[in-house]
Structure formats: C-alpha cells, structure tokens
Amino acid sequence: MDYTLHQLRVFLKVVETQSITRAAEALHLTQPAVSIQLRKLQDQFEIPLTEVIGRQLYVTDFGREIAEAAGRILEEVHAIRFRAEAYRGQVAGRIKVSVVSTGKYVMPYFLSGFLKAHSAVDLVMDVTNKRQVVRSLEKNEVDFALVSVLPDNLRIERIPLMANKLYLVANKDEPVPGKALSTNQMAGLPLIFREPGSATRQAMETFMKKADEPVRKTMALTSNEAVKQAVLAGLGYSIMPIIGLRNELRQADVQIIPAQGLPITTTWNLIWLRQKKFAPAAKAYLDYVQEEKDKIIANNFGWFEKY
C-alpha cells in the first residue's frame, strides 16, 4: 500500500458529500484533481471503493470501511501535530462547533481573536439548522453549539452571549402601514418561512398562532440567506433575525414593518453538554469567551443596539 494522506482526505470528502463535484468545491480543488486522487487510491485495492449508477456516485460497503480507517489515520496525524505544539508550550488541538444557520453572523466574531492568538488550534464549524445542531451536541460530536433557543431534552451548561431580535421585514418598495400591524393583518400577508427544524421557523409559527385568521404561507426556504434574497426580490414578508440584515438595513434595501408584539427577543447562547470533558484547546476557548465576550460585543455589534 502506498496511499498518501492527501488521497485519504479527498476520499473522506467524497464519502461525506457523495459527489466528486461537491467534494472538489469543499476542498477548493478542480473536479479532475479529485478524480485523479480517487483513482490513485482505488488502484491500490482490488475491491471497488465507489460505484456510479446512472449519474449518482455510491460508496460501497468496503469503501465505507476504508473511510472509517482513513478517518482514524487522519485523526492520529492531527494528534501528532497537536502534541508537538503542546510540547512547545502552545495551546493546540481542534475545536468543533455546531452553529444554527443565522448564527454564522455571530459566531465568527467570537472565534477570530482566539484563533489568531493560537495558530496551532484547528476549527471545525458546521452551520446547519437547530435540529441538526442539537443532534450533533447530543451525540457528543462537537465541543460547543450556538443556539438562540435552548434544547429542553439535554443537560447543558451555557454562556449567554447577546440578544437575538426578530422583526417583520419587507422589500424597500412595500408600503409602510400607518400603525403597527396586528397578527390578523400579518396572517393575510404573503409570508416566507424557514424550513421545519429551524429555530426561526419555530419562533415565527409560535408568534403567528396568536392570529385568529389562517396564515397565508407562500413558501418555505432552507436558509436565512435564501429568505433574505426572497424578501429583497419582493416575494413576501418574513419575521427574521436582523443580525443578518446589517448591510441591507444600512442601504435601505429592506425595511422593518411595525407589528404588534414584535420584536421577538431571544438570546444567543454558547452551550455544551454538562460534565463535558474538554481538551485543553476547548477549555482555553471557553476561558477566552468568558473573559472577552463583552469586548467582542462592543467592538462588533454596537450597530445592533439601536434596533
């Protein structure tokens, strides 16, 4: 066997994405480069690692076994590097974080200073919906999670970070009512929802239950960014966290529509499993957040306070 670490990394990404195209995008490589590395790895085995049926790539049972072994090998490679850095007195290791999709506008600011100060720390951050974030935490697949709605089925610890405010927003060309809309009036608007499993979807549905009229839904979209683009295009209204609308509000491309009972205000929380045994890098990060969070908020989210 003469496989390389690069081949193993490429193969793991192909297994994860089930696609050479998506693996190439994730690795910032060309499709031919990924195909070449996959073929070189395959040439060392008589049993197929993958197969293509129609236009869909599938990983064989043997391929999955090799992927599991490759994952363990690459983890050990990381461990060797981290031990070497730790021996030199540096904070070293890997931090795994799962973030709800709107949290991508928040979490990077609470990470950048720490990562700049500790170059031997690697970050793995998954941005997804609340349901998957809670699942990753429950399975102990991540060190920390960022959520605005606390899971009620897990024993957790938390650090409250900052407020999360949700307003009714619309395209800049929509008429602004003379007085705040009631929930019944909102129910008659073309409303754009997030997908089931999203905390924003949950908050919006809970709020709209106050209406006596049936809600007119127009669409459900799978990311906060998609909802924002739909609002910008004039496809409807949505109750959205304004943390992701800084530029659009500044440029007056979207507007906040006055509505009774809004904003909905929750709190961004950094959470972790109670009794979690932190590695040194994760423990150092926790100490950093506790010490620096007020400064991070003041330096990066001052604009948020006027809403």
mmCIF file of C-alpha atoms in Angstrom:
data_model
loop_
_atom_site.group_PDB
_atom_site.id
_atom_site.type_symbol
_atom_site.label_atom_id
_atom_site.label_comp_id
_atom_site.label_asym_id
_atom_site.label_seq_id
_atom_site.Cartn_x
_atom_site.Cartn_y
_atom_site.Cartn_z
ATOM 1 C CA MET A 1 0.000 0.000 0.000
ATOM 2 C CA ASP A 2 1.313 3.416 -0.968
ATOM 3 C CA TYR A 3 -1.622 5.771 -0.361
ATOM 4 C CA THR A 4 -0.997 9.364 0.740
ATOM 5 C CA LEU A 5 -2.676 11.474 3.390
ATOM 6 C CA HIS A 6 -3.940 13.740 0.627
ATOM 7 C CA GLN A 7 -5.667 10.806 -1.067
ATOM 8 C CA LEU A 8 -7.323 9.846 2.218
ATOM 9 C CA ARG A 9 -8.549 13.412 2.794
ATOM 10 C CA VAL A 10 -10.003 13.577 -0.701
ATOM 11 C CA PHE A 11 -11.673 10.185 -0.339
ATOM 12 C CA LEU A 12 -13.226 11.147 3.014
ATOM 13 C CA LYS A 13 -14.701 14.290 1.476
ATOM 14 C CA VAL A 14 -16.115 12.276 -1.437
ATOM 15 C CA VAL A 15 -17.714 9.874 1.048
ATOM 16 C CA GLU A 16 -19.105 12.778 3.069
ATOM 17 C CA THR A 17 -20.588 14.642 0.087
ATOM 18 C CA GLN A 18 -21.457 11.627 -2.101
ATOM 19 C CA SER A 19 -20.248 13.709 -5.029
ATOM 20 C CA ILE A 20 -16.960 14.454 -6.771
ATOM 21 C CA THR A 21 -18.251 17.907 -7.711
ATOM 22 C CA ARG A 22 -19.220 18.861 -4.156
ATOM 23 C CA ALA A 23 -16.022 17.333 -2.758
ATOM 24 C CA ALA A 24 -13.984 19.456 -5.183
ATOM 25 C CA GLU A 25 -15.845 22.597 -4.089
ATOM 26 C CA ALA A 26 -15.343 21.820 -0.392
ATOM 27 C CA LEU A 27 -11.625 21.115 -0.885
ATOM 28 C CA HIS A 28 -11.088 24.050 -3.274
ATOM 29 C CA LEU A 29 -9.809 21.667 -5.933
ATOM 30 C CA THR A 30 -10.831 21.018 -9.511
ATOM 31 C CA GLN A 31 -13.044 18.039 -10.334
ATOM 32 C CA PRO A 32 -10.252 16.372 -12.363
ATOM 33 C CA ALA A 33 -7.862 16.727 -9.403
ATOM 34 C CA VAL A 34 -10.336 14.977 -7.100
ATOM 35 C CA SER A 35 -10.976 12.256 -9.682
ATOM 36 C CA ILE A 36 -7.236 11.618 -10.090
ATOM 37 C CA GLN A 37 -6.679 11.255 -6.329
ATOM 38 C CA LEU A 38 -9.708 8.969 -6.038
ATOM 39 C CA ARG A 39 -8.431 6.807 -8.891
ATOM 40 C CA LYS A 40 -4.922 6.584 -7.394
ATOM 41 C CA LEU A 41 -6.390 5.392 -4.104
ATOM 42 C CA GLN A 42 -8.690 2.939 -5.858
ATOM 43 C CA ASP A 43 -5.763 1.463 -7.827
ATOM 44 C CA GLN A 44 -4.384 0.100 -4.562
ATOM 45 C CA PHE A 45 -7.439 -2.064 -3.900
ATOM 46 C CA GLU A 46 -8.985 -4.875 -5.923
ATOM 47 C CA ILE A 47 -12.421 -4.218 -4.413
ATOM 48 C CA PRO A 48 -14.270 -1.057 -5.546
ATOM 49 C CA LEU A 49 -14.469 1.844 -3.118
ATOM 50 C CA THR A 50 -17.227 3.583 -5.059
ATOM 51 C CA GLU A 51 -19.571 2.865 -7.923
ATOM 52 C CA VAL A 52 -21.589 5.051 -10.257
ATOM 53 C CA ILE A 53 -25.159 4.063 -11.107
ATOM 54 C CA GLY A 54 -26.771 6.374 -13.593
ATOM 55 C CA ARG A 55 -25.176 9.689 -12.682
ATOM 56 C CA GLN A 56 -25.139 9.071 -8.936
ATOM 57 C CA LEU A 57 -21.977 8.107 -7.035
ATOM 58 C CA TYR A 58 -22.370 5.498 -4.280
ATOM 59 C CA VAL A 59 -19.831 4.371 -1.686
ATOM 60 C CA THR A 60 -19.558 0.598 -1.377
ATOM 61 C CA ASP A 61 -19.566 -1.214 1.968
ATOM 62 C CA PHE A 62 -15.836 -1.797 1.533
ATOM 63 C CA GLY A 63 -15.374 1.892 0.738
ATOM 64 C CA ARG A 64 -17.110 2.852 3.980
ATOM 65 C CA GLU A 65 -14.793 0.572 5.957
ATOM 66 C CA ILE A 66 -11.798 2.228 4.309
ATOM 67 C CA ALA A 67 -13.287 5.662 5.039
ATOM 68 C CA GLU A 68 -13.607 4.807 8.741
ATOM 69 C CA ALA A 69 -9.983 3.668 8.835
ATOM 70 C CA ALA A 70 -8.896 6.778 6.923
ATOM 71 C CA GLY A 71 -10.696 8.959 9.453
ATOM 72 C CA ARG A 72 -8.816 7.317 12.317
ATOM 73 C CA ILE A 73 -5.495 7.720 10.497
ATOM 74 C CA LEU A 74 -6.068 11.432 9.879
ATOM 75 C CA GLU A 75 -7.148 11.958 13.497
ATOM 76 C CA GLU A 76 -3.851 10.436 14.643
ATOM 77 C CA VAL A 77 -1.941 12.690 12.247
ATOM 78 C CA HIS A 78 -3.662 15.717 13.792
ATOM 79 C CA ALA A 79 -2.918 14.370 17.278
ATOM 80 C CA ILE A 80 0.795 14.090 16.465
ATOM 81 C CA ARG A 81 0.919 17.727 15.360
ATOM 82 C CA PHE A 82 -1.072 18.901 18.360
ATOM 83 C CA ARG A 83 1.192 17.011 20.772
ATOM 84 C CA ALA A 84 4.243 18.578 19.185
ATOM 85 C CA GLU A 85 2.760 22.075 19.518
ATOM 86 C CA ALA A 86 1.672 21.399 23.112
ATOM 87 C CA TYR A 87 5.206 20.215 23.923
ATOM 88 C CA ARG A 88 6.434 23.621 22.794
ATOM 89 C CA GLY A 89 4.026 25.246 25.270
ATOM 90 C CA GLN A 90 1.380 26.333 22.766
ATOM 91 C CA VAL A 91 -2.370 25.839 23.049
ATOM 92 C CA ALA A 92 -3.015 23.203 20.394
ATOM 93 C CA GLY A 93 -5.837 20.952 19.304
ATOM 94 C CA ARG A 94 -9.137 21.006 17.481
ATOM 95 C CA ILE A 95 -12.365 22.755 18.428
ATOM 96 C CA LYS A 96 -15.617 21.520 16.934
ATOM 97 C CA VAL A 97 -18.595 23.869 16.879
ATOM 98 C CA SER A 98 -22.112 23.454 15.505
ATOM 99 C CA VAL A 99 -23.990 26.664 14.717
ATOM 100 C CA VAL A 100 -27.590 27.350 13.712
ATOM 101 C CA SER A 101 -27.664 28.996 10.309
ATOM 102 C CA THR A 102 -28.334 32.557 11.492
ATOM 103 C CA GLY A 103 -25.515 32.116 13.988
ATOM 104 C CA LYS A 104 -22.996 32.402 11.172
ATOM 105 C CA TYR A 105 -23.417 36.169 11.530
ATOM 106 C CA VAL A 106 -22.423 35.908 15.219
ATOM 107 C CA MET A 107 -20.042 33.011 15.884
ATOM 108 C CA PRO A 108 -17.059 34.087 13.733
ATOM 109 C CA TYR A 109 -16.610 37.222 15.856
ATOM 110 C CA PHE A 110 -16.350 35.088 18.999
ATOM 111 C CA LEU A 111 -13.725 32.883 17.343
ATOM 112 C CA SER A 112 -11.411 35.127 15.347
ATOM 113 C CA GLY A 113 -9.407 36.645 18.206
ATOM 114 C CA PHE A 114 -8.833 33.267 19.834
ATOM 115 C CA LEU A 115 -7.728 31.592 16.601
ATOM 116 C CA LYS A 116 -5.377 34.460 15.762
ATOM 117 C CA ALA A 117 -3.778 34.127 19.195
ATOM 118 C CA HIS A 118 -3.469 30.335 18.959
ATOM 119 C CA SER A 119 -2.374 29.351 15.456
ATOM 120 C CA ALA A 120 -1.967 25.685 16.460
ATOM 121 C CA VAL A 121 -5.716 25.335 17.096
ATOM 122 C CA ASP A 122 -7.848 23.987 14.255
ATOM 123 C CA LEU A 123 -11.531 24.873 13.919
ATOM 124 C CA VAL A 124 -14.276 22.652 12.526
ATOM 125 C CA MET A 125 -17.556 24.579 12.301
ATOM 126 C CA ASP A 126 -20.800 23.132 10.942
ATOM 127 C CA VAL A 127 -23.563 25.602 10.038
ATOM 128 C CA THR A 128 -26.971 23.934 9.891
ATOM 129 C CA ASN A 129 -30.481 24.094 11.352
ATOM 130 C CA LYS A 130 -31.392 23.802 15.019
ATOM 131 C CA ARG A 131 -32.480 20.159 14.778
ATOM 132 C CA GLN A 132 -29.103 19.039 13.435
ATOM 133 C CA VAL A 133 -27.196 21.245 15.883
ATOM 134 C CA VAL A 134 -28.971 19.623 18.833
ATOM 135 C CA ARG A 135 -28.385 16.161 17.354
ATOM 136 C CA SER A 136 -24.639 16.829 16.998
ATOM 137 C CA LEU A 137 -24.462 18.033 20.587
ATOM 138 C CA GLU A 138 -26.486 15.101 21.882
ATOM 139 C CA LYS A 139 -24.126 12.641 20.180
ATOM 140 C CA ASN A 140 -21.122 14.480 21.648
ATOM 141 C CA GLU A 141 -19.809 15.112 18.140
ATOM 142 C CA VAL A 142 -18.991 18.756 18.920
ATOM 143 C CA ASP A 143 -17.496 20.693 21.805
ATOM 144 C CA PHE A 144 -19.852 23.673 21.610
ATOM 145 C CA ALA A 145 -23.044 24.777 19.903
ATOM 146 C CA LEU A 146 -24.500 28.226 19.259
ATOM 147 C CA VAL A 147 -28.295 28.413 19.582
ATOM 148 C CA SER A 148 -30.946 31.031 20.264
ATOM 149 C CA VAL A 149 -33.456 28.503 21.654
ATOM 150 C CA LEU A 150 -32.143 26.171 24.346
ATOM 151 C CA PRO A 151 -32.790 22.439 23.834
ATOM 152 C CA ASP A 152 -35.142 21.100 26.502
ATOM 153 C CA ASN A 153 -34.041 17.468 26.222
ATOM 154 C CA LEU A 154 -30.360 17.870 27.119
ATOM 155 C CA ARG A 155 -28.472 18.686 30.293
ATOM 156 C CA ILE A 156 -26.295 21.596 29.259
ATOM 157 C CA GLU A 157 -24.141 24.439 30.505
ATOM 158 C CA ARG A 158 -24.184 27.805 28.750
ATOM 159 C CA ILE A 159 -22.738 31.270 28.383
ATOM 160 C CA PRO A 160 -25.334 33.875 27.300
ATOM 161 C CA LEU A 161 -23.677 35.970 24.595
ATOM 162 C CA MET A 162 -26.029 38.615 23.195
ATOM 163 C CA ALA A 163 -29.614 39.387 22.229
ATOM 164 C CA ASN A 164 -31.248 37.997 19.103
ATOM 165 C CA LYS A 165 -34.076 40.205 17.791
ATOM 166 C CA LEU A 166 -36.600 39.144 15.156
ATOM 167 C CA TYR A 167 -38.679 41.737 13.284
ATOM 168 C CA LEU A 168 -41.169 41.664 10.426
ATOM 169 C CA VAL A 169 -39.218 42.781 7.346
ATOM 170 C CA ALA A 170 -40.112 43.508 3.754
ATOM 171 C CA ASN A 171 -38.717 44.796 0.493
ATOM 172 C CA LYS A 172 -37.975 48.542 0.390
ATOM 173 C CA ASP A 173 -40.875 49.122 -2.028
ATOM 174 C CA GLU A 174 -43.624 47.674 0.166
ATOM 175 C CA PRO A 175 -45.963 50.298 1.680
ATOM 176 C CA VAL A 176 -45.433 51.045 5.366
ATOM 177 C CA PRO A 177 -48.695 50.923 7.368
ATOM 178 C CA GLY A 178 -49.764 53.958 9.373
ATOM 179 C CA LYS A 179 -49.880 51.914 12.562
ATOM 180 C CA ALA A 180 -48.422 48.624 13.756
ATOM 181 C CA LEU A 181 -49.960 45.592 12.076
ATOM 182 C CA SER A 182 -51.985 43.131 14.120
ATOM 183 C CA THR A 183 -51.291 39.414 13.858
ATOM 184 C CA ASN A 184 -54.561 39.040 11.912
ATOM 185 C CA GLN A 185 -53.324 41.564 9.356
ATOM 186 C CA MET A 186 -49.980 39.793 9.198
ATOM 187 C CA ALA A 187 -51.753 36.484 8.541
ATOM 188 C CA GLY A 188 -53.049 37.918 5.283
ATOM 189 C CA LEU A 189 -49.587 38.832 4.010
ATOM 190 C CA PRO A 190 -47.520 36.590 1.724
ATOM 191 C CA LEU A 191 -45.237 35.175 4.424
ATOM 192 C CA ILE A 192 -41.923 33.441 3.819
ATOM 193 C CA PHE A 193 -40.959 30.773 6.366
ATOM 194 C CA ARG A 194 -37.810 28.820 7.117
ATOM 195 C CA GLU A 195 -37.839 25.032 6.842
ATOM 196 C CA PRO A 196 -39.140 22.755 9.654
ATOM 197 C CA GLY A 197 -36.443 22.233 12.280
ATOM 198 C CA SER A 198 -35.293 25.863 12.163
ATOM 199 C CA ALA A 199 -35.476 27.922 15.372
ATOM 200 C CA THR A 200 -36.554 30.932 13.289
ATOM 201 C CA ARG A 201 -39.389 28.868 11.815
ATOM 202 C CA GLN A 202 -40.418 27.782 15.315
ATOM 203 C CA ALA A 203 -40.428 31.369 16.603
ATOM 204 C CA MET A 204 -42.416 32.625 13.605
ATOM 205 C CA GLU A 205 -45.019 29.842 13.842
ATOM 206 C CA THR A 206 -45.426 30.350 17.594
ATOM 207 C CA PHE A 207 -45.942 34.078 17.092
ATOM 208 C CA MET A 208 -48.469 33.635 14.283
ATOM 209 C CA LYS A 209 -50.597 31.302 16.412
ATOM 210 C CA LYS A 210 -51.918 34.487 18.019
ATOM 211 C CA ALA A 211 -53.803 35.251 14.815
ATOM 212 C CA ASP A 212 -57.483 34.357 14.542
ATOM 213 C CA GLU A 213 -57.172 34.144 10.764
ATOM 214 C CA PRO A 214 -55.490 31.323 8.795
ATOM 215 C CA VAL A 215 -51.932 32.183 7.839
ATOM 216 C CA ARG A 216 -51.255 32.717 4.154
ATOM 217 C CA LYS A 217 -47.964 30.893 3.550
ATOM 218 C CA THR A 218 -46.214 31.454 0.258
ATOM 219 C CA MET A 219 -43.034 29.416 0.609
ATOM 220 C CA ALA A 220 -40.576 27.742 2.949
ATOM 221 C CA LEU A 221 -36.856 28.136 2.291
ATOM 222 C CA THR A 222 -33.912 26.240 3.726
ATOM 223 C CA SER A 223 -31.607 29.048 4.841
ATOM 224 C CA ASN A 224 -31.753 32.525 6.296
ATOM 225 C CA GLU A 225 -29.836 33.782 3.269
ATOM 226 C CA ALA A 226 -32.465 32.339 0.907
ATOM 227 C CA VAL A 227 -35.255 34.003 2.887
ATOM 228 C CA LYS A 228 -33.373 37.305 2.764
ATOM 229 C CA GLN A 229 -32.966 37.110 -1.001
ATOM 230 C CA ALA A 230 -36.664 36.302 -1.407
ATOM 231 C CA VAL A 231 -37.596 39.341 0.690
ATOM 232 C CA LEU A 232 -35.208 41.537 -1.314
ATOM 233 C CA ALA A 233 -36.834 40.310 -4.520
ATOM 234 C CA GLY A 234 -40.253 41.338 -3.234
ATOM 235 C CA LEU A 235 -41.654 37.818 -2.913
ATOM 236 C CA GLY A 236 -43.128 38.444 0.513
ATOM 237 C CA TYR A 237 -42.615 39.301 4.168
ATOM 238 C CA SER A 238 -40.792 37.376 6.867
ATOM 239 C CA ILE A 239 -40.049 37.531 10.578
ATOM 240 C CA MET A 240 -36.266 37.477 10.564
ATOM 241 C CA PRO A 241 -33.312 37.971 12.920
ATOM 242 C CA ILE A 242 -31.941 41.366 11.984
ATOM 243 C CA ILE A 243 -28.411 40.244 12.901
ATOM 244 C CA GLY A 244 -28.108 39.056 9.290
ATOM 245 C CA LEU A 245 -29.539 42.241 7.753
ATOM 246 C CA ARG A 246 -26.922 44.816 8.730
ATOM 247 C CA ASN A 247 -25.920 45.838 5.200
ATOM 248 C CA GLU A 248 -29.458 45.624 3.805
ATOM 249 C CA LEU A 249 -30.817 47.889 6.576
ATOM 250 C CA ARG A 250 -27.928 50.323 6.193
ATOM 251 C CA GLN A 251 -28.513 50.544 2.432
ATOM 252 C CA ALA A 252 -32.312 50.684 2.895
ATOM 253 C CA ASP A 253 -32.819 47.637 0.692
ATOM 254 C CA VAL A 254 -35.132 46.148 3.327
ATOM 255 C CA GLN A 255 -37.333 47.815 5.904
ATOM 256 C CA ILE A 256 -38.719 46.854 9.282
ATOM 257 C CA ILE A 257 -42.522 46.830 9.249
ATOM 258 C CA PRO A 258 -44.097 47.855 12.580
ATOM 259 C CA ALA A 259 -46.086 44.969 14.048
ATOM 260 C CA GLN A 260 -47.771 44.418 17.370
ATOM 261 C CA GLY A 261 -45.820 42.097 19.667
ATOM 262 C CA LEU A 262 -42.549 42.412 17.747
ATOM 263 C CA PRO A 263 -39.632 42.181 18.050
ATOM 264 C CA ILE A 264 -39.314 38.654 19.360
ATOM 265 C CA THR A 265 -36.206 38.745 21.541
ATOM 266 C CA THR A 266 -34.204 35.661 22.446
ATOM 267 C CA THR A 267 -30.560 35.198 23.453
ATOM 268 C CA TRP A 268 -27.634 33.716 21.598
ATOM 269 C CA ASN A 269 -26.126 31.071 23.880
ATOM 270 C CA LEU A 270 -22.876 29.157 23.616
ATOM 271 C CA ILE A 271 -23.803 25.761 25.049
ATOM 272 C CA TRP A 272 -22.086 22.459 25.825
ATOM 273 C CA LEU A 273 -23.020 19.191 27.469
ATOM 274 C CA ARG A 274 -22.936 19.180 31.245
ATOM 275 C CA GLN A 275 -19.971 17.109 32.516
ATOM 276 C CA LYS A 276 -18.261 17.503 29.139
ATOM 277 C CA LYS A 277 -14.548 16.643 29.428
ATOM 278 C CA PHE A 278 -12.825 19.401 27.491
ATOM 279 C CA ALA A 279 -9.487 19.010 25.755
ATOM 280 C CA PRO A 280 -7.004 21.834 26.518
ATOM 281 C CA ALA A 281 -7.880 23.805 23.369
ATOM 282 C CA ALA A 282 -11.616 23.758 24.105
ATOM 283 C CA LYS A 283 -11.019 24.706 27.746
ATOM 284 C CA ALA A 284 -8.804 27.593 26.660
ATOM 285 C CA TYR A 285 -11.533 28.767 24.265
ATOM 286 C CA LEU A 286 -14.164 28.669 26.987
ATOM 287 C CA ASP A 287 -11.952 30.837 29.211
ATOM 288 C CA TYR A 288 -11.433 33.242 26.290
ATOM 289 C CA VAL A 289 -15.162 33.697 25.663
ATOM 290 C CA GLN A 290 -15.901 34.312 29.334
ATOM 291 C CA GLU A 291 -13.172 36.957 29.538
ATOM 292 C CA GLU A 292 -13.643 38.661 26.173
ATOM 293 C CA LYS A 293 -17.343 38.460 25.280
ATOM 294 C CA ASP A 294 -18.269 41.989 26.420
ATOM 295 C CA LYS A 295 -15.384 43.487 24.448
ATOM 296 C CA ILE A 296 -16.293 41.446 21.357
ATOM 297 C CA ILE A 297 -19.899 42.641 21.519
ATOM 298 C CA ALA A 298 -18.903 46.277 21.999
ATOM 299 C CA ASN A 299 -16.432 46.190 19.096
ATOM 300 C CA ASN A 300 -18.577 44.331 16.575
ATOM 301 C CA PHE A 301 -22.262 44.669 17.430
ATOM 302 C CA GLY A 302 -22.721 48.281 18.506
ATOM 303 C CA TRP A 303 -24.966 48.869 15.463
ATOM 304 C CA PHE A 304 -27.355 46.228 16.715
ATOM 305 C CA GLU A 305 -28.330 48.141 19.847
ATOM 306 C CA LYS A 306 -30.348 50.848 18.057
ATOM 307 C CA TYR A 307 -32.979 48.353 16.887
#
